[in-house]
mmCIF file of C-alpha atoms and ligand atoms in Angstrom:
data_model
loop_
_atom_site.group_PDB
_atom_site.id
_atom_site.type_symbol
_atom_site.label_atom_id
_atom_site.label_comp_id
_atom_site.label_asym_id
_atom_site.label_seq_id
_atom_site.Cartn_x
_atom_site.Cartn_y
_atom_site.Cartn_z
ATOM 1 C CA UNK T 1157 105.767 131.075 119.716
ATOM 2 C CA UNK T 1158 104.117 134.490 119.723
ATOM 3 C CA UNK T 1159 104.923 137.040 117.026
ATOM 4 C CA UNK T 1160 103.746 140.672 117.164
ATOM 5 C CA UNK T 1161 104.212 144.001 115.346
ATOM 6 C CA UNK T 1162 104.645 147.413 116.924
ATOM 7 C CA UNK T 1163 104.475 150.623 114.875
ATOM 8 C CA UNK T 1164 105.544 153.947 116.421
ATOM 9 C CA UNK T 1165 104.684 157.631 116.050
ATOM 10 C CA UNK T 1166 100.993 157.769 115.173
ATOM 11 C CA UNK T 1167 99.952 161.281 116.280
ATOM 12 C CA UNK T 1168 97.929 164.334 115.216
ATOM 13 C CA UNK T 1169 100.287 164.542 112.204
ATOM 14 C CA UNK T 1170 99.355 161.064 110.900
ATOM 15 C CA UNK T 1171 96.858 160.561 108.083
ATOM 16 C CA UNK T 1172 94.685 157.432 107.876
ATOM 17 C CA UNK T 1173 96.086 156.884 104.359
ATOM 18 C CA UNK T 1174 99.655 156.709 105.616
ATOM 19 C CA UNK T 1175 98.785 153.811 107.958
ATOM 20 C CA UNK T 1176 96.515 152.096 105.443
ATOM 21 C CA UNK T 1177 99.241 152.259 102.786
ATOM 22 C CA UNK T 1178 101.496 150.021 104.907
ATOM 23 C CA UNK T 1179 99.089 147.763 106.810
ATOM 24 C CA UNK T 1180 96.005 147.565 104.554
ATOM 25 C CA UNK T 1181 95.942 143.735 104.538
ATOM 26 C CA UNK T 1182 98.656 142.995 107.117
ATOM 27 C CA UNK T 1183 96.514 143.987 110.107
ATOM 28 C CA UNK T 1184 93.963 141.350 109.151
ATOM 29 C CA UNK T 1185 96.710 138.719 109.639
ATOM 30 C CA UNK T 1186 98.705 140.352 112.412
ATOM 31 C CA UNK T 1187 97.223 142.879 114.853
ATOM 32 C CA UNK T 1188 99.461 145.963 114.889
ATOM 33 C CA UNK T 1189 100.282 147.679 118.176
ATOM 34 C CA UNK T 1190 100.230 151.399 117.335
ATOM 35 C CA UNK T 1191 102.370 153.423 119.740
ATOM 36 C CA UNK T 1192 100.486 156.747 119.795
ATOM 37 C CA UNK T 1193 101.642 160.220 120.882
ATOM 38 C CA UNK T 1194 98.690 161.982 122.586
ATOM 39 C CA UNK T 1195 99.904 165.639 122.503
ATOM 40 C CA UNK T 1196 102.570 165.694 119.785
ATOM 41 C CA UNK T 1197 105.057 168.539 119.469
ATOM 42 C CA UNK T 1198 106.849 168.505 116.128
ATOM 43 C CA UNK T 1199 110.473 167.618 115.589
ATOM 44 C CA UNK T 1200 112.549 166.845 112.521
ATOM 45 C CA UNK T 1201 110.970 163.706 111.127
ATOM 46 C CA UNK T 1202 109.774 162.951 107.589
ATOM 47 C CA UNK T 1203 106.254 162.102 108.881
ATOM 48 C CA UNK T 1204 105.815 165.630 110.300
ATOM 49 C CA UNK T 1205 105.336 168.773 108.132
ATOM 50 C CA UNK T 1206 108.552 170.888 108.299
ATOM 51 C CA UNK T 1207 106.472 173.911 109.398
ATOM 52 C CA UNK T 1208 105.984 172.130 112.754
ATOM 53 C CA UNK T 1209 109.525 170.865 113.261
ATOM 54 C CA UNK T 1210 110.385 173.809 115.486
ATOM 55 C CA UNK T 1211 107.016 175.472 116.192
ATOM 56 C CA UNK T 1212 106.885 174.102 119.753
ATOM 57 C CA UNK T 1213 103.090 173.850 119.492
ATOM 58 C CA UNK T 1214 101.439 170.835 121.081
ATOM 59 C CA UNK T 1215 98.786 169.113 118.945
ATOM 60 C CA UNK T 1216 96.215 167.039 120.812
ATOM 61 C CA UNK T 1217 95.167 163.935 118.905
ATOM 62 C CA UNK T 1218 91.462 164.967 118.933
ATOM 63 C CA UNK T 1219 92.290 167.887 116.617
ATOM 64 C CA UNK T 1220 92.522 165.251 113.856
ATOM 65 C CA UNK T 1221 88.967 163.827 113.965
ATOM 66 C CA UNK T 1222 89.411 161.843 110.757
ATOM 67 C CA UNK T 1223 92.303 159.932 112.301
ATOM 68 C CA UNK T 1224 90.435 159.444 115.601
ATOM 69 C CA UNK T 1225 87.463 157.904 113.779
ATOM 70 C CA UNK T 1226 89.803 155.685 111.770
ATOM 71 C CA UNK T 1227 91.643 154.472 114.890
ATOM 72 C CA UNK T 1228 88.373 153.716 116.712
ATOM 73 C CA UNK T 1229 87.275 151.582 113.762
ATOM 74 C CA UNK T 1230 90.592 149.725 113.659
ATOM 75 C CA UNK T 1231 90.473 149.064 117.411
ATOM 76 C CA UNK T 1232 86.876 147.774 117.225
ATOM 77 C CA UNK T 1233 87.871 145.447 114.357
ATOM 78 C CA UNK T 1234 90.857 144.202 116.457
ATOM 79 C CA UNK T 1235 93.240 145.216 113.700
ATOM 80 C CA UNK T 1236 95.202 147.429 116.078
ATOM 81 C CA UNK T 1237 95.843 147.907 119.766
ATOM 82 C CA UNK T 1238 97.101 151.151 121.303
ATOM 83 C CA UNK T 1239 100.246 151.791 123.332
ATOM 84 C CA UNK T 1240 101.265 155.099 124.921
ATOM 85 C CA UNK T 1241 104.287 156.589 123.103
ATOM 86 C CA UNK T 1242 105.398 159.407 125.372
ATOM 87 C CA UNK T 1243 103.263 162.516 125.826
ATOM 88 C CA UNK T 1244 104.584 165.121 123.365
ATOM 89 C CA UNK T 1245 107.556 163.127 121.952
ATOM 90 C CA UNK T 1246 109.505 166.403 121.947
ATOM 91 C CA UNK T 1247 113.292 166.460 122.161
ATOM 92 C CA UNK T 1248 115.087 168.511 124.811
ATOM 93 C CA UNK T 1249 118.606 169.968 124.567
ATOM 94 C CA UNK T 1250 119.745 167.448 127.184
ATOM 95 C CA UNK T 1251 117.826 164.351 126.099
ATOM 96 C CA UNK T 1252 114.677 162.753 124.763
ATOM 97 C CA UNK T 1253 111.281 163.221 126.400
ATOM 98 C CA UNK T 1254 111.458 160.420 128.953
ATOM 99 C CA UNK T 1255 114.990 161.363 129.890
ATOM 100 C CA UNK T 1256 114.655 165.115 130.154
ATOM 101 C CA UNK T 1257 111.051 166.360 130.420
ATOM 102 C CA UNK T 1258 109.570 167.602 133.701
ATOM 103 C CA UNK T 1259 106.452 166.003 135.268
ATOM 104 C CA UNK T 1260 106.972 162.502 133.883
ATOM 105 C CA UNK T 1261 104.437 160.803 136.234
ATOM 106 C CA UNK T 1262 101.778 163.314 135.100
ATOM 107 C CA UNK T 1263 102.649 162.733 131.441
ATOM 108 C CA UNK T 1264 102.152 158.982 131.830
ATOM 109 C CA UNK T 1265 98.894 159.235 133.767
ATOM 110 C CA UNK T 1266 97.272 161.991 131.717
ATOM 111 C CA UNK T 1267 98.517 160.662 128.355
ATOM 112 C CA UNK T 1268 97.088 157.251 129.144
ATOM 113 C CA UNK T 1269 93.684 158.401 130.428
ATOM 114 C CA UNK T 1270 93.320 160.894 127.560
ATOM 115 C CA UNK T 1271 93.949 158.224 124.895
ATOM 116 C CA UNK T 1272 91.804 155.639 126.665
ATOM 117 C CA UNK T 1273 88.760 157.906 126.721
ATOM 118 C CA UNK T 1274 89.332 159.463 123.271
ATOM 119 C CA UNK T 1275 89.901 156.130 121.500
ATOM 120 C CA UNK T 1276 87.606 154.058 123.748
ATOM 121 C CA UNK T 1277 90.237 151.442 124.531
ATOM 122 C CA UNK T 1278 92.410 150.117 127.332
ATOM 123 C CA UNK T 1279 96.128 150.783 127.360
ATOM 124 C CA UNK T 1280 98.628 148.510 129.120
ATOM 125 C CA UNK T 1281 101.857 149.252 127.206
ATOM 126 C CA UNK T 1282 104.323 152.125 127.110
ATOM 127 C CA UNK T 1283 106.816 152.634 124.267
ATOM 128 C CA UNK T 1284 109.531 155.190 125.191
ATOM 129 C CA UNK T 1285 110.128 157.906 122.531
ATOM 130 C CA UNK T 1286 113.416 157.051 120.784
ATOM 131 C CA UNK T 1287 113.486 153.947 123.025
ATOM 132 C CA UNK T 1288 115.127 156.153 125.635
ATOM 133 C CA UNK T 1289 114.383 156.136 129.361
ATOM 134 C CA UNK T 1290 116.304 157.693 132.218
ATOM 135 C CA UNK T 1291 116.141 156.200 135.706
ATOM 136 C CA UNK T 1292 113.475 158.821 136.497
ATOM 137 C CA UNK T 1293 111.597 157.944 133.280
ATOM 138 C CA UNK T 1294 111.667 154.253 134.111
ATOM 139 C CA UNK T 1295 110.416 154.967 137.645
ATOM 140 C CA UNK T 1296 107.485 157.049 136.299
ATOM 141 C CA UNK T 1297 106.379 154.337 133.870
ATOM 142 C CA UNK T 1298 106.894 151.511 136.368
ATOM 143 C CA UNK T 1299 104.805 153.345 138.987
ATOM 144 C CA UNK T 1300 101.909 153.543 136.517
ATOM 145 C CA UNK T 1301 101.930 149.747 136.100
ATOM 146 C CA UNK T 1302 102.269 150.003 132.303
ATOM 147 C CA UNK T 1303 104.498 147.336 130.758
ATOM 148 C CA UNK T 1304 107.354 148.565 128.575
ATOM 149 C CA UNK T 1305 107.903 147.571 124.975
ATOM 150 C CA UNK T 1306 111.382 148.747 123.996
ATOM 151 C CA UNK T 1307 113.983 148.134 121.313
ATOM 152 C CA UNK T 1308 116.930 147.931 123.629
ATOM 153 C CA UNK T 1309 118.466 145.435 125.936
ATOM 154 C CA UNK T 1310 116.003 146.150 128.679
ATOM 155 C CA UNK T 1311 118.442 145.672 131.477
ATOM 156 C CA UNK T 1312 121.000 148.014 132.913
ATOM 157 C CA UNK T 1313 121.555 147.533 136.628
ATOM 158 C CA UNK T 1314 122.426 151.217 137.051
ATOM 159 C CA UNK T 1315 118.926 152.117 135.833
ATOM 160 C CA UNK T 1316 116.991 150.337 138.544
ATOM 161 C CA UNK T 1317 116.377 150.101 142.227
ATOM 162 C CA UNK T 1318 118.041 146.943 143.549
ATOM 163 C CA UNK T 1319 115.538 144.180 144.225
ATOM 164 C CA UNK T 1320 115.538 140.408 143.877
ATOM 165 C CA UNK T 1321 113.793 140.473 140.490
ATOM 166 C CA UNK T 1322 116.499 142.699 139.046
ATOM 167 C CA UNK T 1323 119.115 140.185 140.227
ATOM 168 C CA UNK T 1324 117.169 137.270 138.768
ATOM 169 C CA UNK T 1325 116.730 139.045 135.422
ATOM 170 C CA UNK T 1326 120.422 139.887 135.308
ATOM 171 C CA UNK T 1327 121.259 136.190 135.677
ATOM 172 C CA UNK T 1328 118.730 135.173 133.020
ATOM 173 C CA UNK T 1329 120.287 137.588 130.541
ATOM 174 C CA UNK T 1330 123.849 136.480 131.321
ATOM 175 C CA UNK T 1331 122.801 132.871 130.713
ATOM 176 C CA UNK T 1332 121.202 133.814 127.385
ATOM 177 C CA UNK T 1333 124.306 135.796 126.439
ATOM 178 C CA UNK T 1334 126.522 132.755 127.021
ATOM 179 C CA UNK T 1335 124.103 130.346 125.322
ATOM 180 C CA UNK T 1336 124.087 132.475 122.168
ATOM 181 C CA UNK T 1337 127.871 132.960 122.129
ATOM 182 C CA UNK T 1338 127.793 136.696 122.755
ATOM 183 C CA UNK T 1339 130.366 138.791 124.509
ATOM 184 C CA UNK T 1340 129.483 141.565 126.941
ATOM 185 C CA UNK T 1341 129.509 144.129 124.140
ATOM 186 C CA UNK T 1342 127.368 142.296 121.566
ATOM 187 C CA UNK T 1343 123.842 143.639 121.169
ATOM 188 C CA UNK T 1344 121.121 141.366 122.459
ATOM 189 C CA UNK T 1345 117.328 141.261 122.521
ATOM 190 C CA UNK T 1346 116.122 138.934 125.256
ATOM 191 C CA UNK T 1347 113.160 136.923 123.905
ATOM 192 C CA UNK T 1348 111.045 136.732 127.082
ATOM 193 C CA UNK T 1349 109.234 139.382 129.104
ATOM 194 C CA UNK T 1350 111.274 140.353 132.166
ATOM 195 C CA UNK T 1351 109.099 140.934 135.213
ATOM 196 C CA UNK T 1352 109.782 143.563 137.867
ATOM 197 C CA UNK T 1353 107.820 144.581 140.968
ATOM 198 C CA UNK T 1354 104.972 146.407 139.209
ATOM 199 C CA UNK T 1355 105.629 146.046 135.484
ATOM 200 C CA UNK T 1356 107.411 143.922 132.849
ATOM 201 C CA UNK T 1357 109.652 144.710 129.869
ATOM 202 C CA UNK T 1358 110.046 143.162 126.445
ATOM 203 C CA UNK T 1359 112.531 144.082 123.695
ATOM 204 C CA UNK T 1360 111.658 144.356 119.981
ATOM 205 C CA UNK T 1361 113.643 143.824 116.781
ATOM 206 C CA UNK T 1362 113.852 146.966 114.648
ATOM 207 C CA UNK T 1363 112.812 147.128 111.021
ATOM 208 C CA UNK T 1364 114.604 150.258 109.772
ATOM 209 C CA UNK T 1365 116.309 151.209 106.499
ATOM 210 C CA UNK T 1366 119.070 148.660 105.947
ATOM 211 C CA UNK T 1367 117.400 145.796 107.862
ATOM 212 C CA UNK T 1368 117.404 142.596 105.793
ATOM 213 C CA UNK T 1369 115.118 139.560 105.818
ATOM 214 C CA UNK T 1370 118.187 137.440 106.642
ATOM 215 C CA UNK T 1371 118.898 139.402 109.821
ATOM 216 C CA UNK T 1372 115.291 139.191 110.961
ATOM 217 C CA UNK T 1373 114.966 135.462 110.279
ATOM 218 C CA UNK T 1374 118.283 134.785 112.057
ATOM 219 C CA UNK T 1375 117.076 136.651 115.150
ATOM 220 C CA UNK T 1376 113.708 134.958 114.906
ATOM 221 C CA UNK T 1377 115.343 131.505 114.846
ATOM 222 C CA UNK T 1378 117.472 132.412 117.833
ATOM 223 C CA UNK T 1379 114.364 133.421 119.807
ATOM 224 C CA UNK T 1380 112.626 130.253 118.633
ATOM 225 C CA UNK T 1381 115.483 128.023 119.859
ATOM 226 C CA UNK T 1382 115.229 129.711 123.254
ATOM 227 C CA UNK T 1383 111.503 129.006 123.455
ATOM 228 C CA UNK T 1384 110.875 132.748 123.313
ATOM 229 C CA UNK T 1385 108.718 135.239 121.439
ATOM 230 C CA UNK T 1386 109.357 137.930 118.828
ATOM 231 C CA UNK T 1387 108.189 141.493 118.203
ATOM 232 C CA UNK T 1388 109.027 143.523 115.105
ATOM 233 C CA UNK T 1389 109.176 147.310 115.634
ATOM 234 C CA UNK T 1390 108.939 149.871 112.853
ATOM 235 C CA UNK T 1391 107.611 153.308 111.794
ATOM 236 C CA UNK T 1392 104.927 153.582 109.090
ATOM 237 C CA UNK T 1393 106.504 156.846 107.839
ATOM 238 C CA UNK T 1394 109.776 155.076 107.101
ATOM 239 C CA UNK T 1395 108.382 152.125 105.155
ATOM 240 C CA UNK T 1396 109.304 152.398 101.474
ATOM 241 C CA UNK T 1397 108.933 149.692 98.808
ATOM 242 C CA UNK T 1398 112.110 147.911 99.964
ATOM 243 C CA UNK T 1399 111.180 147.846 103.654
ATOM 244 C CA UNK T 1400 107.639 146.785 102.829
ATOM 245 C CA UNK T 1401 109.074 143.840 100.915
ATOM 246 C CA UNK T 1402 111.306 142.915 103.870
ATOM 247 C CA UNK T 1403 108.367 143.093 106.289
ATOM 248 C CA UNK T 1404 106.113 140.967 104.085
ATOM 249 C CA UNK T 1405 108.831 138.381 103.416
ATOM 250 C CA UNK T 1406 109.538 138.116 107.126
ATOM 251 C CA UNK T 1407 105.847 137.714 108.042
ATOM 252 C CA UNK T 1408 105.459 135.031 105.350
ATOM 253 C CA UNK T 1409 108.499 133.248 106.757
ATOM 254 C CA UNK T 1410 107.124 133.448 110.318
ATOM 255 C CA UNK T 1411 103.703 132.206 109.194
ATOM 256 C CA UNK T 1412 105.317 129.056 107.769
ATOM 257 C CA UNK T 1413 107.008 128.137 111.069
ATOM 258 C CA UNK T 1414 105.368 125.490 113.230
ATOM 259 C CA UNK T 1415 103.479 126.666 116.325
ATOM 260 C CA UNK T 1416 103.730 130.380 115.477
ATOM 261 C CA UNK T 1417 100.819 132.571 116.516
ATOM 262 C CA UNK T 1418 100.434 136.223 115.480
ATOM 263 C CA UNK T 1419 99.229 138.114 118.551
ATOM 264 C CA UNK T 1420 98.606 141.672 119.768
ATOM 265 C CA UNK T 1421 101.815 142.917 121.472
ATOM 266 C CA UNK T 1422 100.019 142.946 124.838
ATOM 267 C CA UNK T 1423 100.021 139.126 124.774
ATOM 268 C CA UNK T 1424 103.823 139.039 124.825
ATOM 269 C CA UNK T 1425 103.487 139.876 128.527
ATOM 270 C CA UNK T 1426 101.243 136.903 129.332
ATOM 271 C CA UNK T 1427 103.588 133.993 129.994
HETATM 272 ZN ZN1 ZN Y 2401 108.780 157.652 118.284
#
């Protein structure tokens, strides 16, 4: 069983200390997939200085050279891998970035190539800002060939062009729903990557204020029984002493399970 960690929202506004505070020894045990915003525009979030919540200014990652150097070191040491987390991560009056912004194909292509050359790495994963994708957003990411790491049930038939893989995935999810005793309305994270024509999707389990070790271990055991994999998704800026304790207790629990391997999130897509 593969277990991975994804951490969202690293951007120009992030300090090396704020990442090191959370992952200082964890990323030696578990590589952390950092979902990075290449040209961040501020919004109301504790990790961003209030002066930039409404400034509308776009901050390219290279304007924070200390962070860039730190990330390059972490990548070289295989402590982190990099995913693309939107382009500006800005919110629009009628939706989140990958629901409402113009030029989504350009944002994916340029965001990816910019981060790959700045950080000297390869990127194969996309994490939607706020885990939100419109049909147009999904089409832009799928066309780029990037796989999608989300925190949602990554299947809504209305979101996708009809093709045989969509039908197959729908049946796989219905089977899992029945096997785990869920009704149509119960939330569900399917524990395998779902392949489509040019990309695949995998859902993560959120670690947010209020998440308990019991919830995480219960979901882990469910994925384990299904022969699946598990990815924990969180935000460094939200991790306080309580959440840090939950994360560490969960990782210790996972490490004690037979046949568990901590992997970079990219490996969740290699069946
Ligand atoms: Zn985000």
